[in-house]
Amino acid sequence: PGFSQRRNFIVSYLSNFIVPKTEWERKSNSKRSDNFELVSMDEITEGVNNMNLAVDTQKKNRIQVSNTKKPLFFYVNLAKRYMQQYTDVELSALGMAIATVVTVAEILKNNGFAVEKKIMTSTVDIKDDSRGRPVQKAKIEITLAKSEKFDELMAAANEEREAAEAQEQS
């Protein structure tokens, strides 16, 4: 379902918990000490509109790397494109794909395109259908920023590519 469908579902779900003003006043005048306050439907709608839903928390500058789906230089070139657009890129991988992420990051750093901003490692529970229980997998997230020479290097690479294409056509 789209964002607006999820938002409408959440708003309608939360509206079940809104207490009408007259009933709220009766409750607040009683001896109960509830630590909650009445919120209007508009406040709930605004809150839901402003919150990040799990499906929408995917960062726009994140590349989730697989070690089987794409060749190594696909990720190198994709990371360069992301850095052109967003100035930094987050490379993320689980398990066996960690080596691929590290290699991509090292290629970008060693060729002068990127500088390392942050490296974060953790473990995540992944549901394994064959075993019927969660399995822990290693996770890495490497954040790279454009180097000072990034734009210069990209311009030089584009010139080389254009020269090679012109030579092929002649």
Coordinates of N, CA and C in Angstrom, one line a residue:
P1 N 0.8 -1.2 0.0 CA 0.0 0.0 0.0 C 0.9 1.3 0.0
G2 N 0.4 2.3 -0.6 CA 1.1 3.6 -0.7 C 1.1 4.3 0.6
F3 N 1.9 5.4 0.7 CA 2.0 6.2 1.9 C 0.7 6.7 2.4
S4 N -0.1 7.2 1.5 CA -1.4 7.8 1.9 C -2.4 6.8 2.5
Q5 N -2.3 5.6 1.9 CA -3.2 4.5 2.4 C -2.7 4.1 3.8
R6 N -1.4 4.0 4.0 CA -0.9 3.6 5.4 C -1.2 4.7 6.4
R7 N -1.1 6.0 5.9 CA -1.3 7.1 6.8 C -2.8 7.1 7.2
N8 N -3.7 6.9 6.2 CA -5.1 6.9 6.6 C -5.5 5.8 7.5
F9 N -4.9 4.6 7.3 CA -5.1 3.5 8.2 C -4.7 3.9 9.6
I10 N -3.5 4.5 9.8 CA -3.0 4.8 11.1 C -3.9 5.9 11.7
V11 N -4.3 6.9 11.0 CA -5.2 7.9 11.5 C -6.5 7.3 12.0
S12 N -7.1 6.4 11.2 CA -8.4 5.9 11.6 C -8.2 4.9 12.8
Y13 N -7.1 4.2 12.9 CA -6.8 3.3 14.0 C -6.6 4.2 15.3
L14 N -5.8 5.2 15.2 CA -5.6 6.1 16.4 C -6.8 6.8 16.8
S15 N -7.7 7.1 15.9 CA -8.9 7.9 16.2 C -9.8 7.0 17.1
N16 N -9.7 5.7 17.2 CA -10.4 4.9 18.1 C -10.1 5.2 19.6
F17 N -8.9 5.8 19.8 CA -8.5 6.0 21.1 C -8.7 7.5 21.6
I18 N -9.3 8.3 20.8 CA -9.7 9.6 21.2 C -10.9 9.6 22.1
V19 N -10.8 10.3 23.2 CA -11.9 10.3 24.1 C -12.6 11.6 23.8
P20 N -14.0 11.6 23.7 CA -14.7 12.9 23.5 C -14.5 13.8 24.6
K21 N -14.5 15.1 24.3 CA -14.2 16.2 25.3 C -15.1 16.1 26.5
T22 N -16.4 15.8 26.4 CA -17.2 15.8 27.6 C -16.8 14.6 28.5
E23 N -16.5 13.5 27.9 CA -16.1 12.3 28.6 C -14.8 12.6 29.3
W24 N -13.9 13.2 28.5 CA -12.6 13.5 29.0 C -12.7 14.4 30.3
E25 N -13.5 15.4 30.2 CA -13.7 16.3 31.3 C -14.2 15.5 32.6
R26 N -15.1 14.6 32.3 CA -15.6 13.8 33.4 C -14.5 13.0 34.0
K27 N -13.6 12.4 33.2 CA -12.5 11.6 33.7 C -11.5 12.4 34.4
S28 N -11.2 13.6 33.9 CA -10.2 14.5 34.5 C -10.7 15.0 35.8
N29 N -12.0 15.2 36.0 CA -12.5 15.6 37.3 C -12.6 14.5 38.3
S30 N -12.4 13.3 37.9 CA -12.5 12.2 38.8 C -11.1 12.1 39.5
K31 N -11.0 11.1 40.5 CA -9.8 11.0 41.3 C -8.7 10.2 40.5
R32 N -8.9 9.8 39.3 CA -7.9 9.1 38.5 C -6.7 10.0 38.2
S33 N -5.6 9.4 38.1 CA -4.4 10.2 37.8 C -3.8 9.6 36.5
D34 N -4.5 9.8 35.4 CA -4.0 9.3 34.1 C -3.0 10.3 33.6
N35 N -1.9 9.8 33.1 CA -0.9 10.7 32.5 C -1.0 10.8 31.0
F36 N -2.2 11.1 30.5 CA -2.4 11.3 29.1 C -3.3 12.5 28.9
E37 N -3.2 13.0 27.7 CA -4.0 14.2 27.4 C -4.8 14.0 26.1
L38 N -5.9 14.6 26.0 CA -6.8 14.5 24.9 C -6.1 15.2 23.7
V39 N -6.1 14.6 22.5 CA -5.5 15.2 21.3 C -6.6 15.2 20.3
S40 N -6.6 16.2 19.5 CA -7.7 16.3 18.5 C -7.3 15.4 17.3
M41 N -8.3 15.2 16.4 CA -8.1 14.4 15.2 C -7.0 15.1 14.3
D42 N -7.1 16.4 14.3 CA -6.1 17.2 13.5 C -4.7 17.0 14.0
E43 N -4.5 17.0 15.3 CA -3.2 16.7 15.9 C -2.7 15.4 15.5
I44 N -3.6 14.4 15.6 CA -3.2 13.0 15.2 C -2.8 12.9 13.7
T45 N -3.6 13.5 12.9 CA -3.3 13.5 11.5 C -2.0 14.2 11.2
E46 N -1.7 15.4 11.8 CA -0.5 16.1 11.7 C 0.7 15.3 12.1
G47 N 0.5 14.6 13.3 CA 1.6 13.7 13.8 C 1.9 12.6 12.9
V48 N 0.9 12.0 12.3 CA 1.1 10.8 11.4 C 1.8 11.3 10.1
N49 N 1.3 12.5 9.6 CA 2.0 13.1 8.4 C 3.4 13.4 8.6
N50 N 3.8 13.7 9.8 CA 5.2 14.1 10.1 C 6.1 13.0 10.5
M51 N 5.5 11.8 10.8 CA 6.3 10.7 11.3 C 6.9 9.9 10.1
N52 N 8.0 9.3 10.3 CA 8.5 8.4 9.3 C 8.0 7.0 9.5
L53 N 7.3 6.4 8.6 CA 6.9 5.1 8.7 C 8.0 4.1 8.3
A54 N 8.0 2.9 8.8 CA 9.0 2.0 8.6 C 9.4 1.8 7.1
V55 N 8.3 1.7 6.3 CA 8.6 1.6 4.8 C 9.2 2.8 4.2
D56 N 9.0 4.0 4.8 CA 9.5 5.2 4.2 C 10.8 5.6 4.8
T57 N 11.4 4.8 5.7 CA 12.6 5.2 6.4 C 13.9 4.9 5.5
Q58 N 13.7 4.2 4.4 CA 14.8 4.0 3.5 C 15.5 5.3 3.1
K59 N 16.7 5.4 3.5 CA 17.4 6.7 3.2 C 17.6 6.7 1.6
K60 N 17.5 7.9 1.1 CA 17.6 8.1 -0.3 C 19.1 8.0 -0.8
N61 N 20.0 8.2 0.1 CA 21.4 8.0 -0.3 C 22.0 6.7 0.2
R62 N 21.2 5.7 0.4 CA 21.7 4.4 0.9 C 21.7 3.4 -0.3
I63 N 22.8 2.7 -0.4 CA 22.9 1.6 -1.3 C 23.1 0.3 -0.5
Q64 N 22.1 -0.6 -0.7 CA 22.2 -1.9 -0.1 C 22.9 -2.9 -1.0
V65 N 24.1 -3.3 -0.6 CA 24.9 -4.1 -1.5 C 24.7 -5.6 -1.3
S66 N 24.6 -6.3 -2.4 CA 24.5 -7.8 -2.4 C 25.8 -8.3 -3.0
N67 N 26.2 -9.5 -2.6 CA 27.4 -10.0 -3.2 C 27.1 -10.9 -4.4
T68 N 25.8 -11.1 -4.7 CA 25.4 -12.0 -5.8 C 24.7 -11.3 -6.9
K69 N 24.0 -10.2 -6.6 CA 23.1 -9.7 -7.6 C 23.7 -8.9 -8.7
K70 N 24.7 -8.1 -8.4 CA 25.4 -7.1 -9.3 C 26.9 -7.2 -9.3
P71 N 27.6 -6.9 -10.4 CA 29.0 -6.9 -10.3 C 29.5 -5.8 -9.4
L72 N 30.8 -5.9 -9.0 CA 31.4 -5.0 -8.1 C 31.4 -3.5 -8.6
F73 N 31.7 -3.3 -9.9 CA 31.8 -2.0 -10.4 C 30.5 -1.3 -10.7
F74 N 29.4 -2.1 -10.7 CA 28.1 -1.6 -10.7 C 27.9 -0.7 -9.4
Y75 N 28.3 -1.2 -8.3 CA 28.2 -0.5 -7.0 C 29.1 0.7 -6.9
V76 N 30.3 0.5 -7.5 CA 31.3 1.7 -7.5 C 30.7 2.8 -8.3
N77 N 30.2 2.5 -9.5 CA 29.6 3.6 -10.3 C 28.4 4.2 -9.7
L78 N 27.5 3.3 -9.1 CA 26.3 3.8 -8.5 C 26.7 4.7 -7.3
A79 N 27.7 4.4 -6.6 CA 28.1 5.2 -5.4 C 28.6 6.6 -5.9
K80 N 29.3 6.6 -7.0 CA 29.7 7.9 -7.6 C 28.5 8.7 -8.0
R81 N 27.5 8.1 -8.6 CA 26.3 8.8 -9.0 C 25.6 9.4 -7.8
Y82 N 25.5 8.6 -6.7 CA 24.8 9.0 -5.5 C 25.6 10.2 -4.9
M83 N 26.9 10.1 -4.9 CA 27.7 11.3 -4.4 C 27.5 12.5 -5.2
Q84 N 27.4 12.4 -6.5 CA 27.1 13.6 -7.3 C 25.8 14.2 -6.9
Q85 N 24.8 13.4 -6.6 CA 23.4 13.9 -6.2 C 23.3 14.3 -4.8
Y86 N 23.9 13.5 -3.9 CA 23.6 13.7 -2.4 C 24.9 14.2 -1.6
T87 N 26.0 14.3 -2.2 CA 27.3 14.7 -1.6 C 27.9 13.6 -0.7
D88 N 27.0 12.7 -0.1 CA 27.6 11.5 0.5 C 26.7 10.3 0.3
V89 N 27.2 9.2 0.5 CA 26.5 7.9 0.3 C 26.7 6.9 1.4
E90 N 25.7 6.2 1.7 CA 25.8 5.1 2.8 C 25.8 3.8 2.1
L91 N 26.8 3.0 2.2 CA 26.9 1.7 1.7 C 26.5 0.7 2.8
S92 N 25.6 -0.2 2.6 CA 25.1 -1.1 3.6 C 25.1 -2.5 3.1
A93 N 25.5 -3.5 4.0 CA 25.5 -4.9 3.6 C 25.3 -5.8 4.8
L94 N 24.9 -7.0 4.5 CA 24.7 -8.0 5.5 C 25.6 -9.2 5.1
G95 N 26.1 -9.9 6.2 CA 26.8 -11.2 6.0 C 27.9 -11.2 5.0
M96 N 27.8 -12.1 4.0 CA 28.9 -12.3 3.0 C 29.0 -11.1 2.1
A97 N 28.1 -10.2 2.0 CA 28.2 -9.0 1.2 C 29.1 -7.9 1.8
I98 N 29.5 -8.1 3.1 CA 30.3 -7.1 3.7 C 31.6 -6.9 3.0
A99 N 32.2 -8.0 2.5 CA 33.5 -7.9 1.8 C 33.3 -7.0 0.5
T100 N 32.2 -7.1 -0.1 CA 31.9 -6.3 -1.3 C 31.8 -4.8 -1.0
V101 N 31.1 -4.5 0.1 CA 31.0 -3.1 0.5 C 32.3 -2.5 0.9
V102 N 33.1 -3.3 1.6 CA 34.5 -2.8 2.0 C 35.3 -2.6 0.7
T103 N 35.2 -3.5 -0.2 CA 36.0 -3.3 -1.5 C 35.5 -2.1 -2.3
V104 N 34.2 -1.9 -2.4 CA 33.7 -0.7 -3.1 C 34.2 0.6 -2.4
A105 N 34.1 0.6 -1.1 CA 34.6 1.8 -0.3 C 36.1 2.0 -0.5
E106 N 36.8 1.0 -0.5 CA 38.3 1.1 -0.7 C 38.6 1.6 -2.1
I107 N 37.9 1.1 -3.1 CA 38.2 1.5 -4.5 C 37.9 3.0 -4.6
L108 N 36.8 3.5 -4.1 CA 36.4 4.9 -4.1 C 37.4 5.8 -3.4
K109 N 37.9 5.3 -2.2 CA 38.9 6.1 -1.4 C 40.2 6.1 -2.1
N110 N 40.7 4.9 -2.6 CA 42.0 4.8 -3.2 C 42.1 5.6 -4.5
N111 N 41.0 5.7 -5.2 CA 41.0 6.5 -6.5 C 40.7 8.0 -6.3
G112 N 40.6 8.4 -5.0 CA 40.4 9.8 -4.7 C 39.0 10.4 -4.8
F113 N 38.0 9.5 -5.0 CA 36.7 10.0 -5.1 C 36.0 10.3 -3.8
A114 N 36.4 9.6 -2.8 CA 35.6 9.6 -1.5 C 36.5 9.7 -0.3
V115 N 36.0 10.2 0.8 CA 36.7 10.1 2.1 C 35.7 9.4 3.0
E116 N 36.2 8.7 4.0 CA 35.4 7.9 4.9 C 34.9 8.9 6.0
K117 N 33.6 8.8 6.2 CA 32.9 9.6 7.2 C 32.6 8.8 8.5
K118 N 32.1 7.6 8.3 CA 31.6 6.8 9.4 C 31.6 5.3 9.0
I119 N 32.0 4.4 9.9 CA 31.8 3.0 9.7 C 31.1 2.5 11.0
M120 N 30.0 1.8 10.7 CA 29.2 1.2 11.8 C 29.0 -0.3 11.6
T121 N 29.2 -1.1 12.6 CA 29.0 -2.5 12.5 C 27.9 -2.9 13.6
S122 N 27.2 -3.9 13.3 CA 26.2 -4.4 14.2 C 25.7 -5.8 13.8
T123 N 24.8 -6.4 14.5 CA 24.2 -7.6 14.1 C 22.7 -7.4 14.1
V124 N 22.1 -8.1 13.2 CA 20.6 -8.1 13.0 C 20.1 -9.5 13.0
D125 N 18.9 -9.6 13.5 CA 18.2 -10.9 13.5 C 17.4 -11.0 12.2
I126 N 17.7 -12.0 11.5 CA 17.0 -12.3 10.2 C 16.3 -13.6 10.4
K127 N 15.0 -13.6 10.0 CA 14.2 -14.8 10.1 C 14.6 -15.8 9.1
D128 N 15.0 -17.0 9.5 CA 15.4 -18.1 8.6 C 14.3 -19.1 8.5
D129 N 13.6 -19.1 7.4 CA 12.5 -20.0 7.2 C 12.8 -21.5 7.3
S130 N 14.1 -21.8 6.9 CA 14.4 -23.3 6.9 C 14.6 -23.7 8.4
R131 N 15.1 -22.9 9.2 CA 15.4 -23.2 10.6 C 14.2 -22.9 11.5
G132 N 13.4 -22.0 11.1 CA 12.2 -21.6 11.9 C 12.5 -20.7 13.1
R133 N 13.7 -20.2 13.1 CA 14.1 -19.2 14.2 C 15.0 -18.2 13.6
P134 N 15.1 -17.0 14.3 CA 15.9 -15.9 13.8 C 17.4 -16.3 13.9
V135 N 18.1 -15.8 12.9 CA 19.6 -16.1 12.8 C 20.3 -14.7 12.8
Q136 N 21.3 -14.6 13.6 CA 22.0 -13.3 13.6 C 23.0 -13.2 12.5
K137 N 22.9 -12.0 11.8 CA 23.8 -11.7 10.7 C 24.6 -10.4 11.0
A138 N 25.9 -10.4 10.6 CA 26.7 -9.2 10.7 C 26.2 -8.2 9.7
K139 N 26.2 -6.9 10.1 CA 25.8 -5.8 9.2 C 26.9 -4.7 9.3
I140 N 27.1 -4.1 8.2 CA 28.1 -3.0 8.1 C 27.4 -1.8 7.4
E141 N 27.7 -0.6 7.8 CA 27.2 0.6 7.2 C 28.4 1.5 7.1
I142 N 28.8 1.8 5.8 CA 30.0 2.7 5.6 C 29.4 4.0 5.0
T143 N 29.7 5.1 5.6 CA 29.3 6.4 5.0 C 30.5 7.1 4.4
L144 N 30.4 7.4 3.1 CA 31.5 8.1 2.4 C 31.0 9.4 1.9
A145 N 31.9 10.4 2.0 CA 31.6 11.8 1.5 C 32.4 12.0 0.3
K146 N 32.0 13.0 -0.5 CA 32.8 13.4 -1.7 C 34.2 13.9 -1.2
S147 N 35.2 13.6 -2.0 CA 36.5 14.2 -1.7 C 36.5 15.6 -2.3
E148 N 37.6 16.3 -1.9 CA 37.7 17.7 -2.5 C 37.9 17.6 -4.0
K149 N 38.5 16.5 -4.5 CA 38.9 16.3 -5.9 C 37.7 15.6 -6.7
F150 N 36.6 15.3 -6.0 CA 35.6 14.5 -6.7 C 35.1 15.1 -8.0
D151 N 34.7 16.3 -8.0 CA 34.2 16.9 -9.2 C 35.2 17.0 -10.3
E152 N 36.4 17.3 -10.0 CA 37.5 17.3 -10.9 C 37.8 15.9 -11.5
L153 N 37.8 14.9 -10.7 CA 38.0 13.5 -11.2 C 36.8 13.1 -12.1
M154 N 35.6 13.4 -11.7 CA 34.4 13.0 -12.5 C 34.5 13.7 -13.8
A155 N 34.9 15.0 -13.9 CA 35.0 15.7 -15.1 C 36.0 15.1 -16.0
A156 N 37.2 14.7 -15.5 CA 38.2 14.1 -16.2 C 37.8 12.7 -16.8
A157 N 37.1 11.9 -16.0 CA 36.6 10.6 -16.4 C 35.5 10.8 -17.5
N158 N 34.7 11.8 -17.5 CA 33.7 12.1 -18.5 C 34.4 12.5 -19.8
E159 N 35.4 13.3 -19.7 CA 36.2 13.7 -20.9 C 36.8 12.5 -21.6
E160 N 37.4 11.6 -20.8 CA 38.0 10.4 -21.3 C 37.0 9.5 -22.0
R161 N 35.9 9.4 -21.4 CA 34.8 8.5 -22.0 C 34.3 9.1 -23.3
E162 N 34.1 10.4 -23.3 CA 33.7 11.1 -24.5 C 34.7 11.0 -25.7
A163 N 36.0 11.1 -25.3 CA 37.1 10.9 -26.3 C 37.1 9.5 -26.8
A164 N 36.9 8.5 -26.0 CA 36.9 7.1 -26.4 C 35.7 6.9 -27.3
E165 N 34.5 7.4 -27.0 CA 33.4 7.3 -27.9 C 33.6 7.9 -29.2
A166 N 34.2 9.1 -29.2 CA 34.4 9.8 -30.5 C 35.4 9.0 -31.3
Q167 N 36.4 8.4 -30.7 CA 37.4 7.6 -31.4 C 36.8 6.3 -32.0
E168 N 35.8 5.7 -31.3 CA 35.1 4.6 -31.8 C 34.3 4.9 -33.0
Q169 N 33.7 6.1 -33.0 CA 32.8 6.4 -34.2 C 33.6 6.8 -35.4
S170 N 34.9 7.2 -35.3 CA 35.6 7.6 -36.5 C 36.4 6.4 -37.1

